[in-house]
Tab-separated table of C-alpha atoms in Angstrom:
chain	number	residue	atom	x	y	z
A	1	UNK	CA	-0.309	0.066	-0.050
A	2	UNK	CA	1.066	3.452	-1.041
A	3	UNK	CA	2.753	5.299	1.943
A	4	UNK	CA	2.482	9.442	1.878
A	5	UNK	CA	5.466	11.195	4.940
A	6	UNK	CA	4.036	14.791	6.398
A	7	UNK	CA	5.872	17.034	8.686
A	8	UNK	CA	4.399	18.505	11.872
A	9	UNK	CA	5.217	21.359	10.056
A	10	UNK	CA	2.299	20.322	7.402
A	11	UNK	CA	-0.396	19.719	10.445
A	12	UNK	CA	-0.336	22.848	11.465
A	13	UNK	CA	-0.237	24.411	8.586
A	14	UNK	CA	-3.503	22.164	7.417
A	15	UNK	CA	-4.680	23.664	10.290
A	16	UNK	CA	-3.953	27.005	10.013
A	17	UNK	CA	-5.847	27.478	6.871
A	18	UNK	CA	-9.295	26.059	8.209
A	19	UNK	CA	-8.390	29.012	10.926
A	20	UNK	CA	-8.097	31.482	9.029
A	21	UNK	CA	-10.300	30.949	5.915
A	22	UNK	CA	-12.682	28.007	7.321
A	23	UNK	CA	-12.687	26.318	4.299
A	24	UNK	CA	-9.050	26.204	1.865
A	25	UNK	CA	-7.753	24.226	-0.939
A	26	UNK	CA	-4.510	23.370	-2.739
A	27	UNK	CA	-2.035	21.757	-4.070
A	28	UNK	CA	0.517	19.129	-2.444
A	29	UNK	CA	3.946	18.696	-3.706
A	30	UNK	CA	5.536	16.265	-2.938
A	31	UNK	CA	9.132	13.821	-3.410
A	32	UNK	CA	8.968	9.520	-5.044
A	33	UNK	CA	11.401	8.301	-2.503
A	34	UNK	CA	10.412	4.632	-3.741
A	35	UNK	CA	7.894	2.908	-5.437
A	36	UNK	CA	5.618	3.249	-2.199
A	37	UNK	CA	6.662	6.319	-0.236
A	38	UNK	CA	6.260	9.737	-0.476
A	39	UNK	CA	7.254	12.171	1.191
A	40	UNK	CA	5.564	16.012	1.277
A	41	UNK	CA	7.293	18.847	0.395
A	42	UNK	CA	5.128	21.764	0.615
A	43	UNK	CA	1.626	22.340	0.503
A	44	UNK	CA	0.258	25.452	-1.167
A	45	UNK	CA	-2.881	26.901	-0.394
A	46	UNK	CA	-4.613	28.462	-3.785
A	47	UNK	CA	-4.864	32.455	-4.205
A	48	UNK	CA	-6.936	32.966	-6.830
A	49	UNK	CA	-10.276	33.946	-5.044
A	50	UNK	CA	-8.870	35.032	-1.644
A	51	UNK	CA	-10.482	38.900	-2.752
A	52	UNK	CA	-14.072	36.749	-3.799
A	53	UNK	CA	-13.774	35.177	-0.436
A	54	UNK	CA	-13.104	37.532	1.246
A	55	UNK	CA	-16.811	39.044	1.844
A	56	UNK	CA	-18.071	35.486	1.664
A	57	UNK	CA	-17.399	34.108	5.110
A	58	UNK	CA	-20.930	33.085	6.297
A	59	UNK	CA	-20.879	31.560	2.952
A	60	UNK	CA	-20.744	27.718	3.625
A	61	UNK	CA	-18.498	26.575	0.894
A	62	UNK	CA	-18.170	23.128	-0.780
A	63	UNK	CA	-15.839	20.990	-2.675
A	64	UNK	CA	-18.154	21.600	-5.360
A	65	UNK	CA	-17.409	25.237	-5.193
A	66	UNK	CA	-13.406	24.425	-6.261
A	67	UNK	CA	-12.783	26.338	-9.503
A	68	UNK	CA	-10.543	23.516	-11.102
A	69	UNK	CA	-9.847	25.626	-13.834
A	70	UNK	CA	-8.369	27.481	-10.895
A	71	UNK	CA	-6.153	24.788	-9.114
A	72	UNK	CA	-5.337	23.270	-12.207
A	73	UNK	CA	-3.607	26.522	-13.654
A	74	UNK	CA	-1.406	26.929	-10.194
A	75	UNK	CA	-0.556	22.780	-10.217
A	76	UNK	CA	0.979	23.315	-13.587
A	77	UNK	CA	2.359	26.661	-12.637
A	78	UNK	CA	3.808	25.477	-9.241
A	79	UNK	CA	4.988	22.322	-11.652
A	80	UNK	CA	7.177	24.558	-13.301
A	81	UNK	CA	9.093	25.804	-10.054
A	82	UNK	CA	9.947	22.881	-8.745
A	83	UNK	CA	12.987	20.629	-9.668
A	84	UNK	CA	13.406	17.530	-10.621
A	85	UNK	CA	13.334	15.415	-8.812
A	86	UNK	CA	9.666	17.210	-7.030
A	87	UNK	CA	6.389	16.483	-8.535
A	88	UNK	CA	2.542	17.807	-8.153
A	89	UNK	CA	1.516	14.611	-6.859
A	90	UNK	CA	-2.378	15.460	-6.090
A	91	UNK	CA	-4.803	18.650	-3.537
A	92	UNK	CA	-5.261	19.058	-0.144
A	93	UNK	CA	-8.734	20.321	1.648
A	94	UNK	CA	-9.386	22.017	4.412
A	95	UNK	CA	-12.085	22.566	6.175
A	96	UNK	CA	-13.651	23.938	9.646
A	97	UNK	CA	-16.087	21.588	9.308
A	98	UNK	CA	-16.061	16.950	9.617
A	99	UNK	CA	-17.702	16.110	5.887
A	100	UNK	CA	-14.607	16.596	4.051
A	101	UNK	CA	-13.172	13.405	5.962
A	102	UNK	CA	-16.392	11.290	5.500
A	103	UNK	CA	-16.192	8.512	3.142
A	104	UNK	CA	-20.653	8.304	2.947
A	105	UNK	CA	-19.940	12.236	2.085
A	106	UNK	CA	-20.960	14.136	-0.819
A	107	UNK	CA	-18.138	15.524	-0.299
A	108	UNK	CA	-15.930	12.555	-0.524
A	109	UNK	CA	-17.587	12.023	-4.688
A	110	UNK	CA	-17.481	15.958	-5.630
A	111	UNK	CA	-13.728	15.457	-5.057
A	112	UNK	CA	-13.459	12.429	-7.336
A	113	UNK	CA	-15.671	13.988	-9.541
A	114	UNK	CA	-13.139	17.509	-8.805
A	115	UNK	CA	-9.585	15.177	-9.805
A	116	UNK	CA	-11.338	13.965	-12.814
A	117	UNK	CA	-11.436	17.751	-14.163
A	118	UNK	CA	-7.999	18.732	-13.010
A	119	UNK	CA	-6.704	15.959	-15.143
A	120	UNK	CA	-8.662	16.994	-18.749
A	121	UNK	CA	-6.892	20.220	-17.803
A	122	UNK	CA	-3.463	19.095	-17.537
A	123	UNK	CA	-3.984	16.978	-20.571
A	124	UNK	CA	-5.528	19.689	-22.578
A	125	UNK	CA	-2.785	22.440	-21.327
A	126	UNK	CA	0.603	19.940	-21.961
A	127	UNK	CA	-0.013	18.699	-25.289
A	128	UNK	CA	0.467	22.347	-26.847
A	129	UNK	CA	4.142	21.462	-26.320
A	130	UNK	CA	4.342	17.255	-25.457
A	131	UNK	CA	6.450	16.423	-22.827
A	132	UNK	CA	7.351	17.700	-19.664
A	133	UNK	CA	9.805	14.873	-18.220
A	134	UNK	CA	12.074	12.068	-19.290
A	135	UNK	CA	9.010	9.424	-18.671
A	136	UNK	CA	5.582	8.793	-18.561
A	137	UNK	CA	3.294	11.210	-16.889
A	138	UNK	CA	2.287	9.984	-13.184
A	139	UNK	CA	-2.148	8.701	-13.272
A	140	UNK	CA	-1.799	8.222	-9.099
A	141	UNK	CA	-2.448	11.120	-7.035
A	142	UNK	CA	-3.043	12.195	-3.322
A	143	UNK	CA	-5.890	13.222	-2.455
A	144	UNK	CA	-5.794	14.954	1.645
A	145	UNK	CA	-8.137	16.159	3.265
A	146	UNK	CA	-8.070	17.768	6.522
A	147	UNK	CA	-10.846	18.498	9.594
A	148	UNK	CA	-10.290	21.500	12.071
A	149	UNK	CA	-14.039	19.950	13.759
A	150	UNK	CA	-12.777	16.515	14.614
A	151	UNK	CA	-8.388	17.474	14.290
A	152	UNK	CA	-8.791	13.949	11.778
A	153	UNK	CA	-7.211	13.483	8.646
A	154	UNK	CA	-8.511	11.266	5.344
A	155	UNK	CA	-5.871	10.543	3.006
A	156	UNK	CA	-6.847	8.503	-0.080
A	157	UNK	CA	-4.903	7.881	-3.462
A	158	UNK	CA	-6.426	8.683	-6.616
A	159	UNK	CA	-5.896	6.927	-10.002
A	160	UNK	CA	-6.701	8.451	-12.763
A	161	UNK	CA	-7.749	4.843	-15.624
A	162	UNK	CA	-6.985	2.378	-12.974
A	163	UNK	CA	-7.153	-0.567	-15.475
A	164	UNK	CA	-4.788	1.326	-18.307
A	165	UNK	CA	-1.294	2.390	-16.991
A	166	UNK	CA	-0.808	3.543	-21.069
A	167	UNK	CA	-2.198	7.517	-20.473
A	168	UNK	CA	0.644	9.954	-21.518
A	169	UNK	CA	0.554	13.670	-21.229
A	170	UNK	CA	2.194	13.399	-24.919
A	171	UNK	CA	0.194	11.793	-26.685
A	172	UNK	CA	-2.964	14.064	-25.622
A	173	UNK	CA	-4.729	9.979	-24.772
A	174	UNK	CA	-7.445	10.430	-22.566
A	175	UNK	CA	-8.716	6.885	-20.828
A	176	UNK	CA	-12.757	6.840	-20.151
A	177	UNK	CA	-13.092	4.930	-16.961
A	178	UNK	CA	-16.058	6.418	-14.831
A	179	UNK	CA	-13.252	9.094	-13.973
A	180	UNK	CA	-10.843	7.350	-11.842
A	181	UNK	CA	-11.358	5.397	-8.594
A	182	UNK	CA	-10.279	6.718	-5.309
A	183	UNK	CA	-8.119	3.984	-2.859
A	184	UNK	CA	-6.887	3.276	0.433
A	185	UNK	CA	-3.456	5.166	1.281
A	186	UNK	CA	-1.852	5.381	5.117
A	187	UNK	CA	-0.202	8.768	6.427
A	188	UNK	CA	2.399	9.443	9.151
A	189	UNK	CA	3.124	12.984	10.404
A	190	UNK	CA	7.018	12.433	10.984
A	191	UNK	CA	8.942	14.338	13.863
A	192	UNK	CA	11.929	13.393	12.407
A	193	UNK	CA	13.752	15.673	9.862
A	194	UNK	CA	13.572	14.721	6.157
A	195	UNK	CA	16.749	14.075	4.742
A	196	UNK	CA	17.426	15.617	0.891
A	197	UNK	CA	20.778	15.023	-0.792
A	198	UNK	CA	21.477	17.958	-3.164
A	199	UNK	CA	23.440	17.622	-6.545
A	200	UNK	CA	23.566	20.054	-9.379
A	201	UNK	CA	24.549	19.907	-13.225
A	202	UNK	CA	25.319	22.347	-15.811
A	203	UNK	CA	24.355	21.338	-18.820
A	204	UNK	CA	25.662	22.648	-21.930
A	205	UNK	CA	23.709	22.088	-25.547
A	206	UNK	CA	24.886	23.661	-28.991
A	207	UNK	CA	22.088	22.026	-30.454
A	208	UNK	CA	21.510	22.997	-34.496
A	209	UNK	CA	18.114	21.851	-36.755
A	210	UNK	CA	17.336	22.402	-39.970
A	211	UNK	CA	14.246	24.142	-40.927
A	212	UNK	CA	11.721	21.794	-42.998
A	213	UNK	CA	9.185	24.438	-43.140
A	214	UNK	CA	9.137	25.475	-47.021
A	215	UNK	CA	6.725	27.722	-46.616
A	216	UNK	CA	7.059	31.529	-46.373
A	217	UNK	CA	6.721	32.255	-42.873
A	218	UNK	CA	7.879	30.128	-39.859
A	219	UNK	CA	6.356	28.834	-37.187
A	220	UNK	CA	8.531	29.843	-34.374
A	221	UNK	CA	6.757	28.122	-31.392
A	222	UNK	CA	6.549	24.570	-33.947
A	223	UNK	CA	10.268	24.755	-33.903
A	224	UNK	CA	11.064	25.206	-30.864
A	225	UNK	CA	9.158	21.934	-30.274
A	226	UNK	CA	11.176	20.238	-32.345
A	227	UNK	CA	14.261	20.991	-30.808
A	228	UNK	CA	12.687	20.010	-27.290
A	229	UNK	CA	11.471	16.543	-28.794
A	230	UNK	CA	15.350	16.901	-30.384
A	231	UNK	CA	16.792	16.928	-27.031
A	232	UNK	CA	14.391	15.465	-25.398
A	233	UNK	CA	15.515	11.851	-27.444
A	234	UNK	CA	19.846	13.029	-27.001
A	235	UNK	CA	19.153	12.954	-23.180
A	236	UNK	CA	17.162	9.728	-23.082
A	237	UNK	CA	20.465	8.081	-25.094
A	238	UNK	CA	21.800	9.905	-22.259
A	239	UNK	CA	24.927	8.938	-19.528
A	240	UNK	CA	24.735	10.472	-15.779
A	241	UNK	CA	27.839	10.639	-14.212
A	242	UNK	CA	27.836	11.819	-10.673
A	243	UNK	CA	32.165	13.083	-9.392
A	244	UNK	CA	32.919	12.788	-13.385
A	245	UNK	CA	32.046	8.696	-12.196
A	246	UNK	CA	30.057	6.089	-13.522
A	247	UNK	CA	28.034	4.427	-11.098
A	248	UNK	CA	25.675	1.986	-10.823
A	249	UNK	CA	22.378	2.535	-11.788
A	250	UNK	CA	21.098	-0.704	-8.769
A	251	UNK	CA	22.346	0.768	-6.095
A	252	UNK	CA	20.855	4.025	-3.946
A	253	UNK	CA	22.001	7.325	-3.276
A	254	UNK	CA	22.951	6.601	0.926
A	255	UNK	CA	25.194	3.501	-0.162
A	256	UNK	CA	26.825	5.338	-2.670
A	257	UNK	CA	27.438	7.488	-0.660
A	258	UNK	CA	29.307	5.299	2.381
A	259	UNK	CA	31.006	3.949	-0.501
A	260	UNK	CA	32.779	7.196	-1.577
A	261	UNK	CA	33.145	7.345	2.669
A	262	UNK	CA	35.323	4.339	2.850
A	263	UNK	CA	37.733	5.456	0.188
A	264	UNK	CA	37.765	8.314	1.826
A	265	UNK	CA	38.938	6.527	5.458
A	266	UNK	CA	40.884	4.402	3.379
A	267	UNK	CA	43.107	7.666	2.456
A	268	UNK	CA	43.114	8.785	6.233
A	269	UNK	CA	45.378	8.256	8.841
A	270	UNK	CA	44.566	6.354	11.707
A	271	UNK	CA	44.496	7.679	15.697
A	272	UNK	CA	46.549	4.460	17.914
A	273	UNK	CA	45.230	4.657	21.644
A	274	UNK	CA	46.573	1.521	23.577
A	275	UNK	CA	47.647	-0.047	20.700
A	276	UNK	CA	44.006	-0.005	19.349
A	277	UNK	CA	43.622	2.193	15.908
A	278	UNK	CA	40.235	3.654	15.181
A	279	UNK	CA	38.797	5.275	12.903
A	280	UNK	CA	38.748	8.743	11.466
A	281	UNK	CA	34.680	8.759	11.303
A	282	UNK	CA	32.225	6.992	11.962
A	283	UNK	CA	30.047	5.114	9.876
A	284	UNK	CA	27.400	5.405	11.361
A	285	UNK	CA	27.067	9.368	10.614
A	286	UNK	CA	24.158	10.597	8.961
A	287	UNK	CA	24.012	10.873	5.662
A	288	UNK	CA	23.908	15.039	5.001
A	289	UNK	CA	26.703	15.196	7.418
A	290	UNK	CA	28.580	12.697	5.050
A	291	UNK	CA	27.829	14.967	2.065
A	292	UNK	CA	28.907	17.635	4.097
A	293	UNK	CA	32.548	16.900	5.826
A	294	UNK	CA	34.567	16.459	2.568
A	295	UNK	CA	32.796	12.670	1.368
A	296	UNK	CA	32.087	13.825	-1.292
A	297	UNK	CA	33.817	16.914	-2.244
A	298	UNK	CA	33.465	18.821	1.059
A	299	UNK	CA	30.416	21.490	1.181
A	300	UNK	CA	29.378	21.432	-2.250
A	301	UNK	CA	27.271	19.110	-3.393
A	302	UNK	CA	27.176	15.637	-5.611
A	303	UNK	CA	28.155	17.081	-8.987
A	304	UNK	CA	26.766	15.606	-11.580
A	305	UNK	CA	27.550	15.532	-14.974
A	306	UNK	CA	25.255	14.797	-18.187
A	307	UNK	CA	27.356	12.810	-21.291
A	308	UNK	CA	25.562	13.017	-24.879
A	309	UNK	CA	26.351	9.376	-26.852
A	310	UNK	CA	27.735	10.737	-29.952
A	311	UNK	CA	25.127	11.567	-32.712
A	312	UNK	CA	26.005	8.672	-35.296
A	313	UNK	CA	25.299	6.677	-32.739
A	314	UNK	CA	21.553	7.918	-32.440
A	315	UNK	CA	21.423	7.076	-35.882
A	316	UNK	CA	20.560	3.558	-38.454
A	317	UNK	CA	22.807	3.959	-40.922
A	318	UNK	CA	19.730	3.588	-43.095
A	319	UNK	CA	18.312	6.679	-41.230
A	320	UNK	CA	20.992	8.912	-43.189
A	321	UNK	CA	19.368	10.893	-45.630
A	322	UNK	CA	20.343	13.837	-47.825
A	323	UNK	CA	17.407	16.320	-47.626
A	324	UNK	CA	16.293	20.208	-48.197
A	325	UNK	CA	15.562	22.898	-45.946
A	326	UNK	CA	14.428	26.307	-45.794
A	327	UNK	CA	16.642	27.207	-42.740
A	328	UNK	CA	18.816	26.472	-39.411
A	329	UNK	CA	17.022	26.472	-35.921
A	330	UNK	CA	20.960	27.271	-33.720
A	331	UNK	CA	19.953	27.182	-29.803
A	332	UNK	CA	23.264	27.116	-27.018
A	333	UNK	CA	23.678	28.047	-23.056
A	334	UNK	CA	23.872	26.525	-20.270
A	335	UNK	CA	20.739	25.109	-18.318
A	336	UNK	CA	21.487	25.131	-14.246
A	337	UNK	CA	20.119	22.620	-12.441
A	338	UNK	CA	19.193	21.420	-9.081
A	339	UNK	CA	18.065	18.418	-7.428
A	340	UNK	CA	17.236	17.775	-3.822
A	341	UNK	CA	16.991	13.440	-3.132
A	342	UNK	CA	16.159	11.564	-0.383
A	343	UNK	CA	18.848	9.139	0.309
A	344	UNK	CA	17.314	5.587	-0.725
A	345	UNK	CA	16.317	6.515	-4.242
A	346	UNK	CA	18.179	4.625	-6.154
A	347	UNK	CA	21.263	6.185	-8.456
A	348	UNK	CA	18.777	5.204	-11.807
A	349	UNK	CA	16.212	7.915	-10.116
A	350	UNK	CA	18.581	10.116	-9.574
A	351	UNK	CA	19.779	10.051	-12.892
A	352	UNK	CA	16.225	10.315	-13.778
A	353	UNK	CA	15.875	12.788	-11.843
A	354	UNK	CA	19.364	14.966	-13.650
A	355	UNK	CA	17.487	14.365	-17.282
A	356	UNK	CA	13.889	15.639	-16.012
A	357	UNK	CA	15.605	18.558	-14.990
A	358	UNK	CA	17.223	19.388	-17.552
A	359	UNK	CA	13.692	19.114	-20.088
A	360	UNK	CA	11.126	20.245	-17.399
A	361	UNK	CA	13.811	24.084	-17.479
A	362	UNK	CA	13.915	24.151	-21.004
A	363	UNK	CA	10.372	23.636	-21.898
A	364	UNK	CA	9.128	25.935	-19.341
A	365	UNK	CA	11.849	28.775	-20.732
A	366	UNK	CA	10.371	28.000	-23.509
A	367	UNK	CA	6.728	28.287	-22.990
A	368	UNK	CA	7.418	31.373	-21.306
A	369	UNK	CA	9.425	33.354	-24.150
A	370	UNK	CA	6.003	32.003	-26.890
A	371	UNK	CA	3.866	33.341	-24.272
A	372	UNK	CA	5.163	36.712	-24.197
A	373	UNK	CA	5.219	36.730	-28.507
A	374	UNK	CA	2.874	39.489	-30.397
A	375	UNK	CA	3.159	37.135	-33.426
A	376	UNK	CA	4.503	33.224	-33.304
A	377	UNK	CA	5.455	33.770	-37.577
A	378	UNK	CA	8.692	35.223	-38.881
A	379	UNK	CA	9.874	35.238	-42.794
A	380	UNK	CA	12.358	32.672	-43.706
A	381	UNK	CA	14.610	34.641	-44.595
A	382	UNK	CA	14.951	36.426	-41.620
A	383	UNK	CA	17.900	36.172	-39.226
A	384	UNK	CA	16.117	35.985	-35.446
A	385	UNK	CA	18.048	35.842	-32.246
A	386	UNK	CA	15.602	35.253	-29.101
A	387	UNK	CA	17.020	35.379	-25.453
A	388	UNK	CA	14.326	33.173	-22.690
A	389	UNK	CA	14.730	34.143	-19.868
A	390	UNK	CA	16.846	32.335	-17.510
A	391	UNK	CA	16.765	30.410	-14.209
A	392	UNK	CA	16.731	32.162	-10.746
A	393	UNK	CA	16.482	29.742	-7.092
A	394	UNK	CA	15.253	30.300	-3.735
A	395	UNK	CA	14.764	28.150	-0.508
A	396	UNK	CA	11.298	28.169	1.075
A	397	UNK	CA	11.666	30.371	4.099
A	398	UNK	CA	11.301	27.743	7.633
A	399	UNK	CA	8.840	28.119	10.212
A	400	UNK	CA	9.969	26.895	13.650
A	401	UNK	CA	12.173	23.494	13.645
A	402	UNK	CA	13.356	23.289	10.114
A	403	UNK	CA	11.628	20.152	9.281
A	404	UNK	CA	14.384	18.936	6.645
A	405	UNK	CA	18.538	17.641	7.791
A	406	UNK	CA	21.468	18.539	4.588
A	407	UNK	CA	20.629	20.071	1.800
A	408	UNK	CA	17.926	23.089	2.062
A	409	UNK	CA	15.246	22.195	-0.402
A	410	UNK	CA	14.871	24.407	-3.477
A	411	UNK	CA	12.367	25.547	-5.977
A	412	UNK	CA	13.134	27.870	-8.809
A	413	UNK	CA	11.818	31.054	-11.544
A	414	UNK	CA	12.308	32.630	-14.761
A	415	UNK	CA	13.423	36.117	-15.417
A	416	UNK	CA	13.589	38.142	-18.338
A	417	UNK	CA	16.327	40.390	-18.535
A	418	UNK	CA	15.660	43.711	-16.577
A	419	UNK	CA	13.633	42.100	-14.850
A	420	UNK	CA	13.684	42.027	-10.577
A	421	UNK	CA	13.354	39.657	-8.319
A	422	UNK	CA	10.503	40.870	-6.697
A	423	UNK	CA	8.634	39.371	-9.788
A	424	UNK	CA	9.751	35.835	-8.072
A	425	UNK	CA	8.049	37.652	-5.491
A	426	UNK	CA	4.904	37.859	-6.328
A	427	UNK	CA	5.395	34.735	-8.618
A	428	UNK	CA	6.204	32.861	-4.981
A	429	UNK	CA	3.671	34.423	-3.098
A	430	UNK	CA	0.853	33.252	-5.703
A	431	UNK	CA	1.264	29.868	-7.086
A	432	UNK	CA	2.972	28.489	-3.600
A	433	UNK	CA	1.795	30.895	-0.548
A	434	UNK	CA	4.827	32.202	0.749
A	435	UNK	CA	6.903	35.104	1.510
A	436	UNK	CA	9.826	35.538	0.410
A	437	UNK	CA	12.940	38.502	0.847
A	438	UNK	CA	14.499	39.489	-2.131
A	439	UNK	CA	17.856	39.770	-1.174
A	440	UNK	CA	17.398	35.824	-0.435
A	441	UNK	CA	17.111	34.713	-4.549
A	442	UNK	CA	19.798	33.462	-6.211
A	443	UNK	CA	20.049	35.047	-9.293
A	444	UNK	CA	23.526	33.754	-10.052
A	445	UNK	CA	23.081	30.273	-11.385
A	446	UNK	CA	22.805	31.460	-14.557
A	447	UNK	CA	24.496	34.637	-16.473
A	448	UNK	CA	23.595	36.887	-19.368
A	449	UNK	CA	24.626	36.101	-22.610
A	450	UNK	CA	26.730	37.948	-24.588
A	451	UNK	CA	25.149	39.911	-27.281
A	452	UNK	CA	28.884	39.422	-29.153
A	453	UNK	CA	28.296	35.847	-29.421
A	454	UNK	CA	25.308	36.446	-31.380
A	455	UNK	CA	26.558	39.334	-33.560
A	456	UNK	CA	29.904	36.690	-34.206
A	457	UNK	CA	27.324	34.470	-36.493
A	458	UNK	CA	26.492	36.818	-39.101
A	459	UNK	CA	27.904	36.360	-42.669
A	460	UNK	CA	29.097	39.257	-44.602
A	461	UNK	CA	25.960	38.398	-47.289
A	462	UNK	CA	24.035	39.149	-43.727
A	463	UNK	CA	25.630	42.195	-42.697
A	464	UNK	CA	24.773	43.088	-46.218
A	465	UNK	CA	21.243	43.753	-46.493
A	466	UNK	CA	19.722	44.533	-42.770
A	467	UNK	CA	16.854	44.254	-44.951
A	468	UNK	CA	16.980	40.615	-44.103
A	469	UNK	CA	17.107	40.934	-40.111
A	470	UNK	CA	14.884	40.127	-37.829
A	471	UNK	CA	14.964	42.560	-34.750
A	472	UNK	CA	16.489	40.573	-31.662
A	473	UNK	CA	15.023	40.143	-28.695
A	474	UNK	CA	17.417	41.672	-26.513
A	475	UNK	CA	17.403	45.162	-26.346
A	476	UNK	CA	20.798	46.675	-28.484
A	477	UNK	CA	23.746	48.592	-25.828
A	478	UNK	CA	24.220	51.186	-28.472
A	479	UNK	CA	21.070	52.233	-28.644
A	480	UNK	CA	20.370	52.262	-25.144
A	481	UNK	CA	23.387	54.589	-24.444
A	482	UNK	CA	21.895	56.845	-27.832
A	483	UNK	CA	18.590	57.147	-25.400
A	484	UNK	CA	20.320	57.657	-22.437
A	485	UNK	CA	22.399	60.664	-23.385
A	486	UNK	CA	19.575	61.986	-25.188
A	487	UNK	CA	17.313	61.779	-22.033
A	488	UNK	CA	20.088	63.896	-19.756
A	489	UNK	CA	20.656	66.574	-22.798
A	490	UNK	CA	16.849	67.430	-23.140
A	491	UNK	CA	16.940	67.988	-19.048
A	492	UNK	CA	19.591	69.609	-19.000
A	493	UNK	CA	18.169	71.879	-22.138
A	494	UNK	CA	14.855	72.260	-20.274
A	495	UNK	CA	16.724	73.430	-16.834
A	496	UNK	CA	19.144	76.038	-18.684
A	497	UNK	CA	15.559	77.222	-20.372
A	498	UNK	CA	14.299	77.533	-16.884
A	499	UNK	CA	16.945	79.310	-14.943
A	500	UNK	CA	17.062	82.172	-18.072
A	501	UNK	CA	13.150	82.475	-18.027
A	502	UNK	CA	13.587	82.866	-14.337
A	503	UNK	CA	15.985	85.875	-14.599
A	504	UNK	CA	14.778	87.893	-17.250
A	505	UNK	CA	11.385	87.736	-15.345
A	506	UNK	CA	12.908	88.959	-12.564
A	507	UNK	CA	14.790	91.806	-13.823
A	508	UNK	CA	11.160	93.191	-15.053
């Protein structure tokens, strides 16, 4: 039976939601520790309708009143903020009434319909850009309901398409079987803090794909879609190294760390007392402590590297063809990756989390960029330069005792050039229901691209015909400086004119 682990802070948060709003709902961000156990990382109340609910304190709100569109929107937005090792695993409801934890009540039946509606919305939303992760989408979710009146919690496993395990976000395939089913699952509130091991990776890619669309106006979003499919194919065929070593997929992360510790202990001198040798460190130390004592890179996280196969190894000899194309799509840059794993995660899962984080980050920033396009079409004769947003990281603020040890869990958001960290503060409050200090947001993980690198890509033929060059999405430094100087000159002119006018009027 599947088990969900929650912290005492989660229980206090559910109680707080019921006390402040009488009826609240939101999403559950979690981590799959193993095949049968999930860890709740964060609960986030939905804030979409706060303004409407302030004047409705006397109204008896129920699960049937929940806006599935608003909840699905929060679900998708939170998924983009999660590292590759975390996912939105379900929804929660917190109420002052007791019927929300009664399996025979109408509320329980409404929860099943709510899940079905949200799942349909997620399928439609994700079909535009295809995949989110390198695996098939999950079909089992958590429904968590809390009653303040009874101080009771109801936790159920929701399965969409119980008899069909081939429901994909990518293919937009839906199994029509009575909208899904609820089944029993265990839950526990744990006093001991959760342990997290952090892995970092900088994925440097430089991909060039042909544009096969022969029409004069090319859809940029379609070309990005092709790029995502190509990179996903490469990631699936890649190998992930940990600390520049190939690690077996079958062992778990804690066994890997202890194995690394044993190697270091062999190189350390032993101290002798009364003729008895004692090891330099104790093998019973906690894994985060081992990770921070120089066992696997000092105070730094575990470094992961993605090694891609040769292009020729991905294709069969019969797949090599000579074709004409209308242009090329060149995408280059570095994706900063941070994933947080449980010591019980297998190395195979750890590698998958790293790959998933790269792919999720790439898709998210392309989606954010395309959402801001006024016209997704460009002529196939144009040189079009785009700058998607860069990734920034932030930690969730903790209230009271820490609920985790080891690495501090971080989420991410995406900022365009010129945007301030206050944008992240607003998004975190709206989506994750947390208050952030702008000073604590890490904006140095990914640097801004150098505009000069793009200018080198222009050929002499391109430079002689300026009419073929589309405006870049990046601001031109020369133009910005010119406008700045013109503004100063105009301001000085106005100032001098006002002073002269003042003296003329004073003499009269």
